[in-house]
Short mmCIF file of C-alpha atoms in Angstrom, two decimals:
data_model
loop_
_atom_site.label_atom_id
_atom_site.label_comp_id
_atom_site.label_asym_id
_atom_site.label_seq_id
_atom_site.Cartn_x
_atom_site.Cartn_y
_atom_site.Cartn_z
CA MET A 296 -9.89 -37.08 -94.17
CA SER A 297 -8.04 -33.52 -93.43
CA SER A 298 -9.57 -31.90 -90.32
CA LEU A 299 -8.08 -28.75 -91.97
CA LYS A 300 -10.59 -25.90 -92.76
CA PHE A 301 -11.15 -22.13 -92.58
CA GLY A 302 -13.18 -21.28 -89.47
CA THR A 303 -14.42 -18.09 -88.29
CA SER A 304 -10.73 -16.64 -88.15
CA GLY A 305 -8.23 -18.34 -89.81
CA LEU A 306 -7.04 -22.02 -90.99
CA ARG A 307 -7.86 -24.84 -88.09
CA GLY A 308 -7.13 -28.35 -88.11
CA LEU A 309 -5.66 -31.16 -85.79
CA VAL A 310 -1.87 -30.77 -85.20
CA THR A 311 -1.40 -33.87 -87.34
CA ASP A 312 -2.83 -32.98 -90.56
CA LEU A 313 -1.22 -29.44 -90.35
CA VAL A 314 2.76 -29.83 -89.69
CA GLY A 315 4.92 -29.95 -92.57
CA TRP A 316 3.75 -30.77 -95.86
CA PRO A 317 0.31 -28.96 -95.36
CA SER A 318 1.19 -26.15 -93.59
CA TYR A 319 3.89 -25.57 -96.22
CA ALA A 320 1.38 -26.27 -98.96
CA TYR A 321 -1.24 -23.61 -97.47
CA ALA A 322 1.36 -21.09 -97.12
CA SER A 323 2.66 -21.00 -100.40
CA ALA A 324 -0.92 -20.92 -101.86
CA PHE A 325 -0.76 -17.44 -99.48
CA PHE A 326 2.04 -16.34 -101.12
CA ARG A 327 0.95 -17.22 -104.38
CA SER A 328 -2.42 -15.41 -103.97
CA VAL A 329 -0.47 -12.02 -102.45
CA ALA A 330 2.00 -12.06 -105.69
CA ALA A 331 -1.30 -12.81 -107.88
CA ALA A 332 -3.10 -9.70 -106.21
CA ASN A 333 -0.35 -7.76 -104.71
CA GLY A 334 3.04 -7.95 -106.54
CA ASP A 335 4.47 -5.30 -104.77
CA CYS A 336 4.60 -7.18 -101.23
CA ARG A 337 7.14 -9.60 -101.29
CA THR A 338 7.80 -9.62 -97.26
CA VAL A 339 5.99 -11.69 -94.73
CA VAL A 340 6.12 -11.39 -90.80
CA VAL A 341 5.71 -14.76 -89.56
CA GLY A 342 4.83 -15.29 -85.74
CA ARG A 343 3.57 -17.79 -83.32
CA ASP A 344 1.75 -18.56 -79.73
CA LEU A 345 3.02 -20.99 -77.19
CA ARG A 346 1.44 -24.57 -78.42
CA ASP A 347 4.29 -27.24 -78.84
CA SER A 348 3.87 -27.18 -82.11
CA SER A 349 3.84 -23.73 -83.34
CA MET A 350 7.63 -23.24 -83.42
CA ASP A 351 8.25 -25.87 -86.14
CA ILE A 352 5.22 -24.66 -88.17
CA ALA A 353 6.19 -21.27 -87.99
CA ALA A 354 9.86 -22.65 -89.51
CA THR A 355 7.66 -24.45 -92.53
CA VAL A 356 6.19 -21.01 -93.34
CA ALA A 357 9.20 -19.26 -93.41
CA ASN A 358 10.69 -21.85 -95.36
CA ALA A 359 7.54 -21.69 -97.77
CA ALA A 360 7.99 -18.09 -97.88
CA ALA A 361 11.82 -18.50 -99.36
CA ALA A 362 10.75 -20.94 -101.99
CA ASN A 363 7.91 -18.21 -103.32
CA GLY A 364 10.15 -15.47 -103.32
CA PHE A 365 8.90 -13.63 -99.76
CA LYS A 366 11.47 -12.49 -97.37
CA ALA A 367 10.60 -14.03 -93.78
CA ILE A 368 10.63 -12.03 -91.08
CA ASP A 369 10.69 -14.12 -87.58
CA CYS A 370 8.69 -11.99 -84.67
CA GLY A 371 8.98 -14.98 -82.41
CA ALA A 372 6.18 -15.31 -79.54
CA LEU A 373 3.73 -12.37 -79.29
CA PRO A 374 0.27 -11.27 -79.88
CA THR A 375 -1.47 -11.58 -82.84
CA PRO A 376 -3.14 -8.61 -82.91
CA ALA A 377 0.96 -7.21 -82.71
CA LEU A 378 1.84 -9.45 -85.37
CA ALA A 379 -0.86 -7.65 -87.69
CA LEU A 380 0.23 -4.15 -86.45
CA GLU A 381 3.82 -4.91 -87.59
CA ALA A 382 2.28 -5.72 -90.85
CA MET A 383 0.82 -2.69 -91.16
CA ARG A 384 3.80 -0.95 -90.53
CA LEU A 385 5.81 -2.58 -92.95
CA ARG A 386 3.39 -2.77 -95.95
CA ALA A 387 3.95 -6.50 -95.46
CA CYS A 388 1.60 -9.59 -95.10
CA ALA A 389 1.67 -11.93 -92.10
CA ILE A 390 1.30 -15.44 -90.86
CA MET A 391 0.20 -16.06 -87.40
CA VAL A 392 0.77 -20.03 -86.42
CA THR A 393 -1.57 -20.31 -83.39
CA GLY A 394 -4.96 -22.74 -82.60
CA SER A 395 -6.21 -19.63 -80.59
CA HIS A 396 -8.21 -20.81 -77.64
CA ILE A 397 -9.12 -24.46 -79.04
CA PRO A 398 -6.80 -27.44 -77.30
CA GLU A 399 -3.12 -27.99 -77.78
CA ASP A 400 -3.57 -31.07 -80.83
CA ARG A 401 -4.88 -28.47 -82.66
CA ASN A 402 -3.65 -25.23 -84.49
CA GLY A 403 -4.21 -23.47 -87.36
CA LEU A 404 -3.00 -20.26 -89.53
CA LYS A 405 -3.87 -16.87 -89.45
CA PHE A 406 -3.46 -14.51 -92.73
CA TYR A 407 -2.85 -11.09 -93.02
CA LEU A 408 -2.57 -8.60 -96.09
CA PRO A 409 -1.09 -5.15 -95.73
CA ASP A 410 -4.25 -3.85 -94.80
CA GLY A 411 -5.22 -6.33 -92.10
CA GLU A 412 -7.46 -9.50 -91.83
CA ILE A 413 -7.75 -11.68 -94.69
CA THR A 414 -11.33 -11.23 -96.32
CA LYS A 415 -13.65 -14.46 -97.01
CA ALA A 416 -12.43 -13.51 -100.80
CA ASP A 417 -9.10 -13.95 -99.98
CA GLU A 418 -9.85 -17.24 -98.17
CA ALA A 419 -11.14 -18.42 -101.52
CA ALA A 420 -8.28 -17.20 -102.91
CA ILE A 421 -5.73 -18.85 -101.32
CA ILE A 422 -8.19 -22.62 -101.69
CA GLY A 423 -7.71 -21.48 -105.18
CA ALA A 424 -4.14 -21.82 -105.33
CA LEU A 425 -3.58 -24.78 -103.25
CA GLY A 426 -4.48 -27.46 -105.88
CA LYS A 427 -1.07 -27.72 -107.15
CA PHE A 428 0.73 -27.90 -103.58
CA GLU A 429 -1.53 -31.06 -102.84
CA ILE A 430 0.66 -34.07 -103.50
CA ASP A 431 3.52 -33.79 -100.83
CA GLY A 432 6.95 -32.82 -101.88
CA ARG A 433 10.48 -31.75 -100.56
CA ILE A 434 10.93 -28.71 -97.98
CA MET A 435 13.70 -26.53 -98.89
CA GLU A 436 14.80 -25.10 -95.34
CA VAL A 437 16.12 -21.48 -95.41
CA PRO A 438 15.85 -19.61 -91.89
CA ALA A 439 13.93 -16.50 -91.58
CA SER A 440 15.83 -13.13 -90.37
CA VAL A 441 15.12 -12.74 -86.74
CA GLU A 442 13.00 -9.36 -85.28
CA THR A 443 12.66 -8.57 -81.30
CA GLU A 444 11.45 -5.31 -81.16
CA VAL A 445 7.77 -5.88 -82.60
CA SER A 446 5.98 -6.37 -78.88
CA LYS A 447 7.76 -3.31 -78.03
CA ARG A 448 6.38 -1.28 -80.45
CA TYR A 449 2.88 -3.26 -79.78
CA LEU A 450 3.36 -1.90 -75.87
CA LYS A 451 4.38 1.54 -77.03
CA ARG A 452 1.04 1.93 -79.22
CA TYR A 453 -0.63 1.65 -75.88
CA ILE A 454 1.80 3.39 -73.68
CA ASP A 455 1.59 6.35 -76.02
CA ALA A 456 -2.42 6.64 -76.71
CA PHE A 457 -3.42 6.39 -72.66
CA SER A 458 -2.30 8.80 -69.97
CA SER A 459 0.76 7.21 -67.63
CA ASP A 460 -1.89 7.39 -64.41
CA ALA A 461 -4.72 5.81 -66.45
CA LEU A 462 -4.85 2.85 -64.23
CA SER A 463 -3.21 4.40 -61.22
CA GLY A 464 -3.95 2.85 -57.77
CA LEU A 465 -5.21 -0.50 -59.15
CA ARG A 466 -3.70 -3.90 -58.23
CA ILE A 467 -4.63 -6.38 -60.98
CA ALA A 468 -3.91 -10.12 -60.85
CA VAL A 469 -2.76 -11.13 -64.23
CA TYR A 470 -3.10 -14.47 -64.94
CA GLN A 471 -0.48 -15.56 -66.98
CA GLN A 472 -1.10 -19.64 -68.30
CA SER A 473 -0.05 -19.93 -71.53
CA SER A 474 -0.75 -16.44 -73.23
CA VAL A 475 1.20 -15.31 -75.39
CA ALA A 476 0.94 -11.87 -73.53
CA ARG A 477 1.45 -13.14 -70.20
CA ASP A 478 4.77 -10.96 -69.73
CA LEU A 479 3.72 -7.86 -71.74
CA LEU A 480 0.20 -7.36 -70.24
CA THR A 481 2.04 -7.44 -66.48
CA GLU A 482 4.83 -4.66 -68.13
CA LEU A 483 1.74 -2.64 -69.82
CA LEU A 484 -0.12 -2.64 -66.54
CA ALA A 485 2.80 -0.76 -64.80
CA ALA A 486 3.48 1.58 -67.26
CA LEU A 487 -0.33 2.70 -67.00
CA GLY A 488 -0.11 2.99 -62.97
CA ALA A 489 -1.28 -0.40 -61.90
CA LYS A 490 0.30 -2.86 -60.03
CA GLY A 491 0.01 -6.32 -62.04
CA VAL A 492 0.67 -9.25 -60.53
CA PRO A 493 1.43 -12.55 -62.03
CA ILE A 494 0.00 -15.38 -61.16
CA GLY A 495 -0.78 -18.97 -62.29
CA TRP A 496 2.32 -19.29 -64.97
CA SER A 497 1.66 -22.74 -67.06
CA ALA A 498 4.65 -24.57 -68.77
CA THR A 499 2.01 -26.39 -71.10
CA PHE A 500 -0.76 -25.19 -72.88
CA VAL A 501 -4.10 -23.73 -71.38
CA PRO A 502 -7.01 -23.56 -73.69
CA ILE A 503 -8.52 -20.40 -72.41
CA ASP A 504 -12.27 -19.93 -74.13
CA THR A 505 -13.45 -16.75 -73.38
CA GLU A 506 -17.25 -17.81 -73.99
CA ALA A 507 -17.00 -21.27 -72.57
CA HIS A 508 -15.39 -20.92 -69.52
CA ARG A 509 -13.69 -24.12 -68.24
CA PRO A 510 -14.58 -24.99 -64.46
CA GLU A 511 -11.08 -25.00 -63.78
CA ASP A 512 -10.41 -21.48 -64.74
CA VAL A 513 -13.61 -20.43 -62.80
CA ASP A 514 -12.60 -22.43 -59.88
CA PHE A 515 -9.26 -20.99 -60.58
CA ILE A 516 -10.15 -17.06 -60.73
CA ARG A 517 -13.29 -17.04 -57.59
CA ASN A 518 -10.36 -18.87 -55.07
CA VAL A 519 -7.80 -15.95 -56.49
CA MET A 520 -9.81 -12.99 -55.80
CA ALA A 521 -11.80 -14.39 -52.58
CA GLY A 522 -9.32 -12.80 -50.26
CA GLY A 523 -9.79 -8.99 -51.69
CA GLU A 524 -6.69 -8.52 -52.69
CA PHE A 525 -7.27 -7.64 -56.54
CA ASP A 526 -9.56 -4.74 -58.00
CA ALA A 527 -9.64 -7.37 -60.90
CA LEU A 528 -8.10 -10.50 -62.80
CA VAL A 529 -6.80 -10.09 -66.54
CA THR A 530 -5.69 -12.65 -69.22
CA THR A 531 -5.85 -13.36 -72.62
CA ASP A 532 -6.64 -16.70 -74.76
CA GLY A 533 -3.17 -18.29 -76.46
CA ASP A 534 -2.84 -15.55 -78.89
CA ALA A 535 -4.14 -12.63 -77.31
CA ASP A 536 -6.68 -11.45 -79.42
CA ARG A 537 -9.89 -12.64 -76.62
CA PRO A 538 -9.92 -11.00 -73.50
CA LEU A 539 -10.53 -12.49 -69.96
CA VAL A 540 -11.72 -9.85 -67.44
CA ALA A 541 -12.85 -10.97 -63.82
CA ASP A 542 -14.37 -8.22 -61.14
CA GLY A 543 -12.97 -7.88 -57.69
CA LYS A 544 -15.53 -10.71 -56.46
CA GLY A 545 -14.15 -13.17 -59.35
CA ARG A 546 -16.96 -12.83 -61.68
CA ILE A 547 -16.23 -13.24 -65.13
CA VAL A 548 -17.18 -10.40 -67.17
CA ARG A 549 -19.01 -11.16 -70.29
CA GLY A 550 -17.03 -10.14 -73.41
CA ASP A 551 -19.63 -8.21 -75.19
CA VAL A 552 -20.15 -6.27 -71.93
CA LEU A 553 -16.01 -5.34 -72.25
CA GLY A 554 -16.76 -4.64 -75.92
CA MET A 555 -19.72 -1.82 -75.48
CA LEU A 556 -17.27 -0.34 -72.34
CA THR A 557 -14.51 0.02 -74.69
CA ALA A 558 -16.67 1.52 -77.65
CA ARG A 559 -18.05 3.96 -74.50
CA TYR A 560 -14.80 4.85 -73.22
CA LEU A 561 -13.40 5.29 -77.24
CA ARG A 562 -16.09 7.32 -77.52
CA ILE A 563 -16.91 5.35 -81.09
CA GLU A 564 -20.29 6.41 -83.26
CA THR A 565 -20.52 3.06 -85.05
CA ILE A 566 -19.76 -0.41 -83.90
CA VAL A 567 -20.11 -3.56 -85.61
CA VAL A 568 -20.90 -6.69 -83.77
CA PRO A 569 -21.82 -10.66 -84.72
CA VAL A 570 -25.32 -11.86 -84.12
CA THR A 571 -23.79 -13.43 -80.56
CA ALA A 572 -23.64 -9.86 -79.04
CA GLY A 573 -26.24 -9.42 -76.27
CA SER A 574 -29.45 -7.47 -77.95
CA ARG A 575 -29.89 -5.29 -74.81
CA LEU A 576 -26.53 -4.73 -74.38
CA VAL A 577 -25.98 -2.93 -77.98
CA ARG A 578 -29.41 -0.91 -77.70
CA ALA A 579 -28.26 0.68 -73.99
CA GLY A 580 -25.01 1.93 -75.64
CA SER A 581 -26.22 4.26 -77.50
CA PHE A 582 -24.49 4.31 -80.56
CA ARG A 583 -25.42 6.10 -83.73
CA ASP A 584 -25.40 2.93 -85.86
CA VAL A 585 -25.33 -0.88 -84.89
CA ILE A 586 -24.60 -3.13 -87.84
CA ARG A 587 -25.10 -7.28 -87.04
CA THR A 588 -23.19 -10.03 -88.89
CA LYS A 589 -22.68 -13.39 -88.70
CA VAL A 590 -19.80 -14.82 -86.60
CA GLY A 591 -16.39 -14.34 -87.18
CA SER A 592 -13.74 -11.13 -87.54
CA PRO A 593 -13.60 -11.39 -91.17
CA PHE A 594 -17.66 -10.40 -91.22
CA VAL A 595 -16.90 -7.76 -88.57
CA ILE A 596 -14.53 -6.53 -90.91
CA ALA A 597 -16.36 -6.07 -94.12
CA GLY A 598 -18.90 -4.53 -91.81
CA MET A 599 -16.61 -2.04 -90.44
CA GLU A 600 -15.29 -1.64 -93.93
CA HIS A 601 -18.83 -1.00 -95.25
CA MET A 602 -19.49 1.69 -92.63
CA LYS A 603 -16.13 3.33 -93.46
CA GLN A 604 -17.25 3.95 -97.67
CA SER A 605 -20.77 4.94 -96.08
CA GLY A 606 -18.89 8.00 -94.74
CA ARG A 607 -18.67 6.99 -91.07
CA THR A 608 -15.20 8.11 -89.02
CA SER A 609 -15.84 6.81 -85.92
CA ILE A 610 -15.95 2.76 -85.99
CA GLY A 611 -15.53 -0.10 -84.30
CA GLY A 612 -16.24 -3.80 -83.67
CA PHE A 613 -16.25 -6.80 -81.03
CA GLU A 614 -17.18 -9.77 -80.59
CA ALA A 615 -19.11 -11.92 -77.93
CA ASN A 616 -15.64 -13.42 -76.76
CA GLY A 617 -14.51 -10.02 -75.98
CA GLY A 618 -11.92 -9.28 -78.72
CA PHE A 619 -12.43 -5.50 -80.28
CA LEU A 620 -11.25 -4.24 -83.74
CA LEU A 621 -10.79 -0.67 -83.99
CA GLY A 622 -11.50 0.80 -87.35
CA SER A 623 -10.71 4.07 -87.10
CA ASN A 624 -7.95 6.42 -85.23
CA ILE A 625 -9.15 7.70 -82.14
CA ILE A 626 -7.88 10.88 -80.17
CA MET A 627 -7.24 9.87 -76.61
CA SER A 628 -5.40 11.50 -73.56
CA GLY A 629 -2.06 10.24 -74.20
CA GLY A 630 -2.28 10.64 -78.18
CA ILE A 631 -4.06 9.40 -81.22
CA LEU A 632 -4.63 5.31 -81.34
CA CYS A 633 -4.51 4.64 -84.58
CA ALA A 634 -6.86 1.83 -86.34
CA LEU A 635 -6.45 -1.76 -85.96
CA PRO A 636 -8.87 -3.60 -87.80
CA THR A 637 -7.98 -7.20 -86.12
CA ARG A 638 -9.56 -8.75 -83.10
CA ASP A 639 -6.99 -7.84 -80.09
CA ALA A 640 -7.33 -8.67 -76.32
CA ILE A 641 -5.60 -5.71 -74.86
CA LEU A 642 -7.17 -2.67 -75.73
CA PRO A 643 -10.56 -4.04 -74.14
CA ILE A 644 -8.77 -4.97 -70.72
CA LEU A 645 -7.21 -1.36 -70.68
CA ALA A 646 -9.83 0.77 -71.83
CA THR A 647 -12.16 -1.43 -68.99
CA LEU A 648 -10.10 -0.84 -66.09
CA ALA A 649 -9.74 2.94 -67.28
CA ALA A 650 -13.42 3.23 -67.27
CA ALA A 651 -13.56 2.08 -63.96
CA ARG A 652 -10.94 4.27 -62.51
CA SER A 653 -11.80 7.35 -64.57
CA GLY A 654 -15.41 6.70 -63.07
CA SER A 655 -14.03 6.12 -59.32
CA MET A 656 -16.37 3.06 -59.58
CA ALA A 657 -15.23 -0.75 -58.86
CA LEU A 658 -15.39 -2.93 -61.41
CA ASP A 659 -18.43 -5.12 -60.71
CA CYS A 660 -20.33 -1.70 -59.87
CA LEU A 661 -19.71 -0.14 -63.17
CA VAL A 662 -21.19 -3.75 -65.09
CA SER A 663 -24.28 -3.71 -62.38
CA SER A 664 -24.88 0.01 -63.51
CA LEU A 665 -25.71 -1.35 -67.14
CA ASP A 666 -29.22 -2.39 -68.12
CA VAL A 667 -28.09 -5.00 -70.45
CA GLY A 668 -29.65 -8.17 -69.29
CA GLU A 669 -27.41 -11.54 -68.70
CA THR A 670 -26.12 -14.12 -71.39
CA ALA A 671 -24.86 -17.51 -70.83
CA SER A 672 -23.24 -19.94 -73.84
CA ASP A 673 -21.63 -22.93 -73.67
CA ARG A 674 -20.89 -26.26 -76.11
CA LEU A 675 -21.09 -29.91 -77.40
CA SER A 676 -17.93 -31.09 -78.33
CA ASN A 677 -16.68 -33.80 -80.49
CA ILE A 678 -20.22 -33.12 -82.65
CA SER A 679 -19.37 -32.90 -86.55
CA SER A 680 -20.55 -30.15 -88.63
CA GLU A 681 -22.32 -32.98 -90.64
CA ARG A 682 -24.51 -33.76 -87.49
CA SER A 683 -24.67 -30.24 -85.89
CA GLY A 684 -25.89 -29.19 -89.68
CA ALA A 685 -28.81 -31.25 -89.57
CA LEU A 686 -29.77 -30.27 -86.20
CA LEU A 687 -29.88 -26.67 -87.40
CA LYS A 688 -31.64 -27.89 -91.14
CA GLN A 689 -34.41 -29.18 -88.96
CA LEU A 690 -34.92 -25.93 -86.55
CA SER A 691 -34.82 -23.79 -89.62
CA MET A 692 -38.78 -24.16 -90.05
CA MET A 693 -40.86 -22.62 -87.34
CA PRO A 694 -43.44 -25.50 -86.90
CA ALA A 695 -39.95 -28.16 -85.79
CA VAL A 696 -38.91 -25.03 -83.56
CA ARG A 697 -42.38 -24.99 -81.99
CA GLN A 698 -42.13 -28.65 -81.08
CA PHE A 699 -38.15 -28.70 -79.88
CA LEU A 700 -38.78 -25.63 -77.51
CA ALA A 701 -41.89 -26.61 -76.20
CA PRO A 702 -40.58 -27.48 -72.83
CA ILE A 703 -39.45 -23.65 -72.14
CA GLY A 704 -41.42 -21.51 -74.09
CA ILE A 705 -42.98 -20.41 -77.09
CA PRO A 706 -40.88 -19.07 -80.20
CA THR A 707 -41.91 -15.71 -81.31
CA ALA A 708 -39.16 -15.00 -84.16
CA ILE A 709 -36.40 -17.10 -86.04
CA ASN A 710 -33.05 -15.13 -86.91
CA GLN A 711 -30.55 -17.25 -89.49
CA GLN A 712 -28.47 -14.72 -90.09
CA ASP A 713 -25.67 -17.83 -88.50
CA GLY A 714 -27.15 -20.75 -87.20
CA ILE A 715 -30.71 -20.73 -85.63
CA ARG A 716 -31.22 -17.40 -83.54
CA ILE A 717 -34.48 -18.08 -81.92
CA GLU A 718 -36.54 -15.09 -79.80
CA LEU A 719 -38.94 -16.66 -77.24
CA ASN A 720 -41.49 -14.93 -74.98
CA GLY A 721 -40.39 -13.38 -72.15
CA GLY A 722 -37.91 -11.68 -73.62
CA ARG A 723 -35.88 -14.68 -73.55
CA THR A 724 -33.32 -15.87 -76.64
CA ILE A 725 -31.69 -19.19 -77.44
CA HIS A 726 -28.90 -19.59 -80.34
CA PHE A 727 -27.70 -22.75 -81.66
CA ARG A 728 -24.61 -22.39 -84.11
CA ALA A 729 -21.95 -24.55 -85.21
CA SER A 730 -18.64 -23.59 -84.53
CA GLY A 731 -16.12 -22.63 -87.45
CA ASN A 732 -12.75 -23.51 -85.41
CA ALA A 733 -13.43 -27.02 -83.71
CA PRO A 734 -16.07 -29.81 -84.27
CA GLU A 735 -18.61 -28.29 -81.61
CA LEU A 736 -22.33 -26.97 -81.23
CA ARG A 737 -22.43 -24.00 -79.87
CA CYS A 738 -25.26 -22.66 -77.59
CA TYR A 739 -25.71 -19.04 -76.75
CA ALA A 740 -28.75 -17.64 -74.43
CA GLU A 741 -30.03 -14.07 -73.51
CA ALA A 742 -32.50 -13.52 -70.11
CA SER A 743 -33.17 -11.29 -67.07
CA THR A 744 -31.39 -13.20 -65.10
CA ALA A 745 -28.06 -15.29 -65.07
CA ALA A 746 -29.73 -18.53 -63.67
CA GLU A 747 -32.29 -18.33 -66.29
CA ALA A 748 -29.76 -17.57 -69.17
CA GLN A 749 -27.82 -20.33 -67.68
CA GLY A 750 -30.83 -22.67 -67.44
CA LEU A 751 -31.50 -21.71 -71.30
CA VAL A 752 -28.14 -22.87 -72.36
CA SER A 753 -28.65 -26.04 -70.06
CA TRP A 754 -31.41 -26.97 -71.58
CA GLY A 755 -30.74 -26.25 -74.95
CA LEU A 756 -27.49 -28.12 -74.85
CA ALA A 757 -29.17 -31.75 -73.43
CA ALA A 758 -32.05 -31.11 -76.11
CA ALA A 759 -30.02 -30.85 -78.73
CA ALA A 760 -27.56 -33.79 -77.75
CA ALA A 761 -30.44 -35.71 -77.51
CA ALA A 762 -31.89 -34.86 -80.87
CA ILE A 763 -28.65 -35.34 -82.31
CA LYS A 764 -28.46 -38.93 -80.79
CA SER A 765 -31.88 -39.93 -82.23
CA ALA A 766 -31.38 -38.73 -85.41
#
């Protein structure tokens, strides 16, 4: 049975299930669906991250494009939002070969239409067009034309929007690892007045998950920042749509805090966030509208589009992983920052650092000035969707929830918008959901202190593991 499936953002699965004919078939199905819905679109821009498998899969995608009457433009290794921006500029579609933050033995395809990221309805159309490609066949090899200026245009987007001294005087550690934005980020910081110091370059892929931090990454960041040499540390996940920012003391800033700081810096009025964004944080932002959705950028994008249709003109979205989606044009000190309705890691990095500098505050002081409570999250790996689904079904009824949570508190409300999100006495929450990208059960918690939030997550994962094992 193939591991390939659509998750919170695109198709994901084991590399062994994706290379060769499967990636050709899914790309062909996408091109068929695009041709059926938008016959004028006959160009696709193709990008990739730095995984070992991504270059070959990107070549297969280009071959599929040629076989289906599309012109393929090879944009090389670049951030996913840069590729999406190029697709919008050319009124083309796009395919990004990336597994984002998941381990290197997995990879995926992200699909874009001329207006931005595909919707859940578009995913269904791709699956519907897949049937005739189920059996292996011959792949015609046709090289794509090469485009090398896409990353420069993405860089210019931010240089033109921010003032040239937006980050003046800041000294920033750029944890390069295997991020596709590792060189671009250093260059961009310098263009805005900061001193970006590259560290931690890696020849092998590093799976940076901005919601479930690996202990070795936490230790590395803490050790780098211990000397007091830097004002902050920044990096991204593999394809640069999720940011990671640590303050001068080596403490990683929550992704939803980055999102709120970005929205406030941009003076956005309407925000759309998934249920995993902190409740107290969202209330503290003083936004005109706050819309909550299921987890996944397609749901956030749908929410932003709904608010746009409702007449809102200042719209943004962000996720607990820190990725920011800009739903409307924003006037900034340097110029207009045009809408980019896909998850982006670079904007929240720049906006957060600029907010701290403009307020003459250290980043840790800026974050601590927010009364947003504390959150924590982690995961159980290698938990199939069937096993996690059985647990979530069990917890969907209050009697079972009361019994399950008896050791830690009293449940007062249940939200089943995405998984099971339970409000507890004492203003705490605990939230279980199956990952849409990997065989994992994720647990999120909110509480007044970081220790209490982490304690809820640790207890939740242990209790969930025991329940799954005994089932």
